[in-house]
Short mmCIF file of C-alpha atoms in Angstrom, two decimals:
data_model
loop_
_atom_site.label_atom_id
_atom_site.label_comp_id
_atom_site.label_asym_id
_atom_site.label_seq_id
_atom_site.Cartn_x
_atom_site.Cartn_y
_atom_site.Cartn_z
CA MET A 1 -1.67 -42.31 -40.38
CA LYS A 2 -3.62 -38.67 -39.82
CA LYS A 3 -6.58 -40.33 -37.70
CA ARG A 4 -3.39 -42.38 -35.80
CA ILE A 5 -2.03 -39.00 -34.89
CA ALA A 6 -5.26 -37.37 -34.08
CA VAL A 7 -5.72 -40.68 -31.75
CA VAL A 8 -2.32 -39.49 -30.29
CA VAL A 9 -2.97 -35.88 -29.47
CA LEU A 10 -6.17 -36.30 -27.98
CA LEU A 11 -5.33 -38.92 -25.53
CA VAL A 12 -2.62 -36.48 -24.78
CA ALA A 13 -4.83 -33.42 -24.21
CA VAL A 14 -7.27 -36.37 -22.33
CA LEU A 15 -4.45 -37.07 -20.24
CA ALA A 16 -3.22 -33.44 -18.99
CA THR A 17 -6.91 -32.33 -18.92
CA SER A 18 -7.11 -35.08 -15.98
CA LEU A 19 -3.57 -34.46 -15.06
CA PHE A 20 -5.20 -30.51 -14.52
CA ALA A 21 -7.93 -31.67 -12.57
CA PHE A 22 -6.56 -34.26 -10.11
CA ALA A 23 -3.77 -31.59 -9.27
CA GLY A 24 -6.90 -28.85 -8.72
CA CYS A 25 -8.56 -31.93 -6.84
CA GLN A 26 -5.44 -32.98 -4.47
CA LYS A 27 -5.80 -32.04 -0.70
CA VAL A 28 -4.07 -29.69 1.07
CA ASP A 29 -3.52 -29.07 5.12
CA TYR A 30 -4.31 -25.40 5.04
CA VAL A 31 -7.20 -23.31 3.25
CA ILE A 32 -6.12 -19.47 3.88
CA GLY A 33 -8.36 -17.01 3.24
CA VAL A 34 -6.91 -13.17 2.56
CA MET A 35 -9.87 -10.44 2.75
CA GLU A 36 -9.77 -6.60 2.00
CA ASN A 37 -12.28 -4.37 0.78
CA SER A 38 -9.64 -2.52 -1.66
CA GLU A 39 -6.51 -2.75 -2.93
CA HIS A 40 -3.96 -0.60 -2.07
CA PHE A 41 0.05 -0.53 -2.30
CA SER A 42 0.38 -0.99 1.71
CA SER A 43 -2.05 -4.04 1.86
CA ASP A 44 -0.37 -5.35 -0.96
CA MET A 45 2.59 -5.23 0.26
CA VAL A 46 1.40 -6.73 3.71
CA GLN A 47 -0.17 -9.83 1.16
CA LYS A 48 3.50 -10.42 -0.10
CA GLY A 49 5.10 -10.14 3.28
CA PHE A 50 2.37 -12.76 5.11
CA ARG A 51 2.49 -14.45 1.12
CA GLU A 52 6.26 -15.12 1.26
CA THR A 53 6.80 -15.68 4.98
CA LEU A 54 3.94 -18.54 4.99
CA SER A 55 5.39 -19.99 1.96
CA LYS A 56 9.06 -20.50 4.04
CA LEU A 57 6.76 -21.57 7.23
CA MET A 58 4.91 -24.00 5.53
CA SER A 59 7.97 -25.49 3.65
CA ASP A 60 9.43 -25.88 6.96
CA ALA A 61 7.23 -27.33 8.87
CA GLY A 62 6.03 -30.07 5.47
CA LYS A 63 2.81 -28.27 5.06
CA THR A 64 1.01 -27.81 2.29
CA TYR A 65 -1.60 -24.95 1.39
CA LYS A 66 -3.09 -22.71 -0.02
CA TYR A 67 -4.67 -19.36 -1.19
CA ILE A 68 -8.52 -17.70 -1.64
CA TYR A 69 -8.38 -14.35 -2.26
CA ARG A 70 -11.97 -11.78 -2.44
CA LYS A 71 -12.37 -8.07 -2.55
CA SER A 72 -15.01 -6.63 -1.67
CA GLY A 73 -16.48 -4.64 -3.87
CA GLY A 74 -19.48 -1.10 -3.18
CA ASP A 75 -19.47 3.04 -2.27
CA LYS A 76 -21.67 3.02 0.04
CA GLU A 77 -21.45 1.17 3.97
CA GLU A 78 -24.64 -1.09 3.38
CA ASP A 79 -23.04 -2.54 -0.19
CA ILE A 80 -19.24 -2.39 1.40
CA ALA A 81 -21.14 -5.16 4.42
CA GLN A 82 -23.00 -6.74 1.71
CA SER A 83 -20.42 -7.69 -0.17
CA GLU A 84 -17.93 -8.18 2.74
CA LYS A 85 -21.61 -10.87 3.86
CA SER A 86 -20.85 -13.03 1.15
CA ASN A 87 -16.37 -13.07 0.46
CA LEU A 88 -17.17 -14.34 3.46
CA ASP A 89 -19.35 -17.08 2.87
CA TYR A 90 -17.29 -17.60 0.01
CA MET A 91 -14.52 -18.49 2.68
CA LYS A 92 -16.03 -20.86 4.73
CA LYS A 93 -17.81 -22.83 1.55
CA LYS A 94 -14.70 -22.99 0.60
CA GLY A 95 -13.66 -24.98 4.42
CA ALA A 96 -11.27 -21.68 5.30
CA SER A 97 -8.71 -22.61 7.64
CA VAL A 98 -7.94 -19.35 8.99
CA LEU A 99 -8.55 -15.32 7.87
CA LEU A 100 -6.40 -12.85 6.94
CA THR A 101 -8.35 -9.60 7.21
CA LEU A 102 -6.67 -6.16 5.13
CA SER A 103 -9.29 -4.05 6.29
CA GLN A 104 -12.20 -2.69 8.60
CA SER A 105 -15.20 -3.55 7.04
CA SER A 106 -13.61 -7.62 6.09
CA ALA A 107 -12.92 -7.81 9.63
CA ASP A 108 -15.99 -6.59 11.07
CA ALA A 109 -18.23 -9.18 8.65
CA VAL A 110 -15.81 -12.20 10.06
CA LEU A 111 -16.75 -11.17 13.65
CA ASN A 112 -20.23 -10.77 12.91
CA ASP A 113 -19.99 -14.08 11.16
CA ALA A 114 -17.20 -15.88 10.94
CA GLY A 115 -18.07 -18.56 13.71
CA ASN A 116 -15.03 -20.58 14.84
CA THR A 117 -12.76 -19.88 11.96
CA PRO A 118 -9.84 -18.26 13.12
CA MET A 119 -8.47 -14.52 11.99
CA VAL A 120 -5.81 -12.11 12.30
CA PHE A 121 -6.26 -8.33 11.10
CA ALA A 122 -3.70 -6.20 10.44
CA GLN A 123 -5.39 -3.26 8.85
CA ALA A 124 -2.89 -1.66 6.68
CA ALA A 125 -3.72 1.10 4.27
CA ILE A 126 -3.87 4.75 6.61
CA ALA A 127 -6.86 5.42 5.08
CA ASP A 128 -9.40 2.73 6.54
CA ARG A 129 -9.00 4.18 9.47
CA ASN A 130 -9.82 7.05 12.11
CA LEU A 131 -6.23 8.91 13.19
CA GLN A 132 -5.08 11.31 15.18
CA LYS A 133 -2.42 13.66 15.03
CA ASP A 134 -0.33 11.80 17.52
CA ASP A 135 -0.40 8.79 15.48
CA LEU A 136 1.49 10.05 12.90
CA ARG A 137 3.99 12.86 14.84
CA VAL A 138 7.07 10.98 15.35
CA GLN A 139 6.79 9.89 11.81
CA ILE A 140 5.87 12.77 9.60
CA GLU A 141 8.39 14.58 11.69
CA LYS A 142 11.17 12.35 10.23
CA GLN A 143 9.61 13.17 6.96
CA VAL A 144 10.55 16.46 7.39
CA GLU A 145 13.63 16.42 8.88
CA LEU A 146 14.74 13.74 5.16
CA MET A 147 13.37 17.27 2.77
CA ARG A 148 16.09 18.95 5.21
CA MET A 149 19.21 16.69 5.05
CA LEU A 150 17.78 16.43 0.80
CA ALA A 151 17.89 19.84 -0.05
CA PRO A 152 20.18 21.37 3.52
CA ASP A 153 20.05 24.67 1.09
CA ALA A 154 17.18 25.45 -0.34
CA ALA A 155 15.20 28.40 1.17
CA LYS A 156 11.68 26.71 0.36
CA LEU A 157 10.07 23.03 1.16
CA GLY A 158 6.57 22.43 -0.21
CA ILE A 159 3.96 20.31 0.22
CA LEU A 160 1.25 18.80 -2.72
CA TYR A 161 -1.66 17.00 -2.08
CA CYS A 162 -5.05 16.51 -3.35
CA LYS A 163 -7.62 18.62 -1.93
CA PRO A 164 -11.27 16.46 -0.48
CA ALA A 165 -13.85 15.37 -3.29
CA ASN A 166 -16.31 16.53 -0.76
CA ALA A 167 -15.49 18.41 1.76
CA GLU A 168 -18.70 18.70 3.52
CA ASN A 169 -18.14 15.00 3.50
CA LYS A 170 -14.66 14.10 4.07
CA THR A 171 -13.74 9.79 3.86
CA LYS A 172 -11.25 8.87 6.70
CA ALA A 173 -8.72 8.85 3.70
CA ASP A 174 -9.41 12.67 2.96
CA VAL A 175 -9.39 12.67 6.64
CA ASN A 176 -6.36 11.05 7.80
CA MET A 177 -3.57 13.39 4.11
CA GLU A 178 -5.72 16.92 5.86
CA ILE A 179 -3.43 15.18 9.10
CA GLN A 180 -0.16 14.85 7.57
CA VAL A 181 -0.41 18.14 5.67
CA GLU A 182 -1.31 20.03 8.95
CA LEU A 183 1.20 17.87 10.79
CA ALA A 184 3.82 18.50 8.09
CA LYS A 185 3.07 22.69 7.53
CA GLU A 186 3.72 22.66 11.10
CA TYR A 187 7.70 20.72 11.46
CA LEU A 188 8.09 23.25 7.65
CA ILE A 189 7.10 26.21 9.99
CA GLN A 190 9.98 25.36 12.52
CA LEU A 191 12.34 24.99 9.82
CA VAL A 192 12.15 27.31 7.86
CA GLY A 193 9.45 29.74 8.68
CA GLU A 194 6.32 29.75 7.89
CA GLN A 195 6.62 32.25 4.82
CA ASN A 196 8.39 29.42 3.27
CA VAL A 197 6.37 26.75 3.55
CA VAL A 198 5.07 26.34 0.28
CA VAL A 199 1.04 24.20 0.58
CA VAL A 200 -0.45 23.37 -2.80
CA GLY A 201 -3.59 21.22 -2.99
CA TYR A 202 -4.66 21.14 -6.34
CA ASP A 203 -8.86 19.87 -6.68
CA LYS A 204 -9.48 17.44 -9.23
CA GLN A 205 -12.94 18.40 -10.11
CA GLU A 206 -11.35 20.76 -12.07
CA ASP A 207 -10.84 20.93 -15.53
CA LYS A 208 -8.01 18.98 -16.16
CA THR A 209 -5.83 15.49 -15.86
CA HIS A 210 -4.37 15.34 -12.25
CA ASP A 211 -1.22 14.32 -14.30
CA GLY A 212 -1.94 17.80 -16.12
CA HIS A 213 -2.47 18.83 -11.76
CA ILE A 214 0.77 17.24 -11.05
CA ARG A 215 3.30 19.00 -13.12
CA GLU A 216 1.47 22.63 -13.29
CA ALA A 217 2.36 22.27 -9.39
CA LEU A 218 5.80 21.10 -9.44
CA ASN A 219 6.65 23.26 -12.23
CA ASN A 220 5.42 25.99 -10.21
CA MET A 221 6.71 25.34 -7.00
CA LYS A 222 9.73 25.02 -8.40
CA ALA A 223 9.90 28.49 -10.06
CA ASP A 224 9.29 29.33 -6.30
CA GLY A 225 11.95 27.99 -5.80
CA VAL A 226 11.29 25.22 -3.96
CA GLY A 227 14.55 22.97 -3.19
CA CYS A 228 11.94 19.58 -1.82
CA VAL A 229 8.40 18.05 -1.49
CA PHE A 230 6.48 16.44 0.66
CA VAL A 231 3.59 13.97 -0.44
CA PRO A 232 1.20 12.72 2.03
CA VAL A 233 -0.54 9.38 1.47
CA ASP A 234 -2.94 10.58 -0.86
CA ASN A 235 -4.81 7.98 -2.62
CA THR A 236 -5.67 10.41 -5.75
CA LEU A 237 -2.19 11.22 -6.16
CA ALA A 238 -0.40 7.29 -5.17
CA SER A 239 -3.61 6.07 -8.29
CA VAL A 240 -1.56 8.87 -10.62
CA GLN A 241 0.97 7.22 -10.24
CA ILE A 242 1.41 3.40 -9.69
CA GLY A 243 -2.16 2.90 -11.15
CA PRO A 244 -4.55 -0.50 -10.31
CA LYS A 245 -2.29 -3.29 -10.54
CA ILE A 246 1.10 -1.73 -9.53
CA HIS A 247 2.40 -4.73 -9.40
CA GLU A 248 2.53 -4.13 -13.64
CA ARG A 249 3.42 -0.90 -12.53
CA GLY A 250 6.63 -0.80 -11.15
CA ASN A 251 8.14 1.63 -13.42
CA THR A 252 6.46 4.81 -13.10
CA ASN A 253 6.66 7.42 -11.07
CA ILE A 254 5.83 10.61 -11.20
CA TYR A 255 9.06 12.20 -13.67
CA THR A 256 8.35 9.40 -16.85
CA SER A 257 4.81 8.38 -19.24
CA ASN A 258 2.64 5.47 -17.73
CA ASN A 259 5.25 2.78 -20.73
CA GLY A 260 7.76 3.61 -17.90
CA ILE A 261 9.36 5.66 -20.92
CA GLU A 262 9.08 9.03 -22.43
CA ALA A 263 10.22 11.76 -19.75
CA ARG A 264 7.46 14.34 -18.34
CA GLU A 265 7.73 18.02 -18.94
CA VAL A 266 8.34 17.90 -15.03
CA ALA A 267 10.19 19.32 -12.73
CA SER A 268 12.96 17.90 -11.26
CA MET A 269 13.16 17.65 -7.23
CA PRO A 270 13.74 15.83 -4.38
CA MET A 271 10.51 14.64 -3.46
CA VAL A 272 9.22 12.83 0.48
CA CYS A 273 6.53 10.36 0.44
CA GLY A 274 4.14 9.30 3.52
CA ASP A 275 4.79 6.25 2.69
CA ILE A 276 7.67 3.98 1.76
CA ASN A 277 5.71 2.21 -1.25
CA PHE A 278 4.60 5.37 -2.53
CA ASN A 279 7.83 6.56 -2.56
CA GLU A 280 8.99 3.14 -4.45
CA TYR A 281 7.03 5.66 -7.76
CA CYS A 282 8.78 8.62 -7.07
CA GLY A 283 10.17 9.73 -4.28
CA VAL A 284 13.67 10.13 -3.49
CA ALA A 285 13.73 8.79 0.80
CA THR A 286 10.93 8.61 3.22
CA TYR A 287 11.05 6.95 7.15
CA ALA A 288 7.43 5.06 7.07
CA VAL A 289 5.80 2.04 8.16
CA ASP A 290 7.01 -1.42 7.06
CA TYR A 291 3.92 -2.66 5.70
CA TYR A 292 5.51 -6.14 4.89
CA ALA A 293 7.56 -6.83 8.24
CA MET A 294 3.81 -6.45 9.02
CA GLY A 295 2.71 -9.22 6.39
CA ALA A 296 5.28 -11.71 7.48
CA GLN A 297 4.15 -11.50 11.35
CA ALA A 298 0.31 -11.85 10.14
CA ALA A 299 1.68 -15.35 8.87
CA GLN A 300 3.97 -16.26 11.63
CA GLU A 301 0.28 -15.47 13.69
CA VAL A 302 -1.28 -16.88 10.64
CA PHE A 303 1.09 -20.56 11.65
CA ASP A 304 0.86 -20.67 14.57
CA MET A 305 -2.97 -21.03 15.01
CA LEU A 306 -3.15 -23.38 12.47
CA THR A 307 -0.15 -25.79 13.98
CA GLY A 308 -1.45 -24.61 17.54
CA LYS A 309 0.94 -23.08 19.51
CA ASN A 310 -1.72 -19.86 19.74
CA GLU A 311 -5.59 -21.01 21.01
CA SER A 312 -6.46 -17.02 20.45
CA LYS A 313 -9.56 -17.17 17.24
CA TYR A 314 -8.16 -13.31 16.86
CA VAL A 315 -5.01 -11.59 16.49
CA GLU A 316 -5.16 -8.02 15.56
CA ILE A 317 -1.78 -6.28 13.99
CA LYS A 318 -1.72 -2.61 15.76
CA THR A 319 0.10 -0.48 12.20
CA ASP A 320 2.63 1.78 15.08
CA PHE A 321 4.25 4.47 13.78
CA THR A 322 7.07 5.20 15.76
CA LYS A 323 8.24 2.23 14.37
CA GLY A 324 9.42 2.74 10.74
CA ARG A 325 12.17 2.49 8.75
CA TYR A 326 14.29 4.69 6.48
CA ALA A 327 14.51 3.98 2.67
CA ILE A 328 15.71 5.93 0.02
CA ASN A 329 14.84 5.39 -3.83
CA GLU A 330 17.74 6.05 -6.03
CA LYS A 331 16.63 4.75 -9.42
CA VAL A 332 14.48 8.30 -8.89
CA ALA A 333 17.20 9.99 -8.39
CA LYS A 334 18.30 8.93 -11.01
CA ASP A 335 15.89 9.87 -13.03
CA ILE A 336 16.33 13.38 -11.57
CA GLY A 337 19.96 13.03 -11.88
CA PHE A 338 19.54 14.00 -8.01
CA THR A 339 22.37 12.57 -5.58
CA ILE A 340 21.48 10.79 -2.16
CA PRO A 341 23.67 12.85 0.36
CA GLN A 342 25.60 10.69 2.43
CA THR A 343 23.94 11.91 5.81
CA VAL A 344 20.34 10.46 4.51
CA MET A 345 22.19 6.64 3.45
CA ASP A 346 23.58 7.10 6.40
CA LYS A 347 20.14 6.44 8.56
CA VAL A 348 19.40 4.42 5.77
CA ALA A 349 22.34 2.02 6.38
CA ALA A 350 22.06 2.60 10.60
#
């Protein structure tokens, strides 16, 4: 009897393995390749909009597809370029029908050596490009306006950011973060006067954890009478809040511990973050680019390429920072005991 049971179990196992192998070998109509240099909450949101929109488009058209995702590595440009080339070779080996690139280095690799593989380039992360002040003026101005709406009676308004690690050799992320700080300060001075703008830039090289820097800065700012704080798109601060696996850390913010349960000893005050997705972790309200919508647009472009509606081999979706949307975070507001003003709610509803 035991032998018979063992044989049945073995046959079931073999059958299951065979079915799995068969499913894995099933052909699909399209193979979609996605390449980027590093994970980022904005590019994650682009991918979310892309996947969800493309899934519906493919379903409606009765088409099948699968994704291949590759992330490049390396700190030096030549190492990143080599990694991107390796990823591209992998994509070609797997028969990618089209490529979605989310960083400049990925796009460069494809443009240099992709043959006839079509590509859509949706450059999401602010950190991955060379921006000018005029690119961000409208967005920053609206973010500062929200600060005053959130704290209409506050005598002082503040800015919190992490200083560049190497002042002599700044990255694109460093430069773009500083542009945001400069613009925010410029608009805040117009609102409350230079003496009432409190700017705190902490040095992550100091012997203190990022969490410690943030706690100390916010507590000091609150004690100094600051009513609302602006936090730019800052990769260092973002990593403190959401960690490397952001989809598994959605309940983490400045005011809670890493497991989202124990409260940190942090002064509670409303924040406006430079990015909608960052705002979901520690801000109360913001106005910024909708990266999900960018992903949805990329999906439509990819679908049109694959189905012959668009015969182009290359489409670039440029981020227009003048076309953002308002967003609020009621969870964080509740966490800090803050009531979002109706004037801000109306902005979101409009």
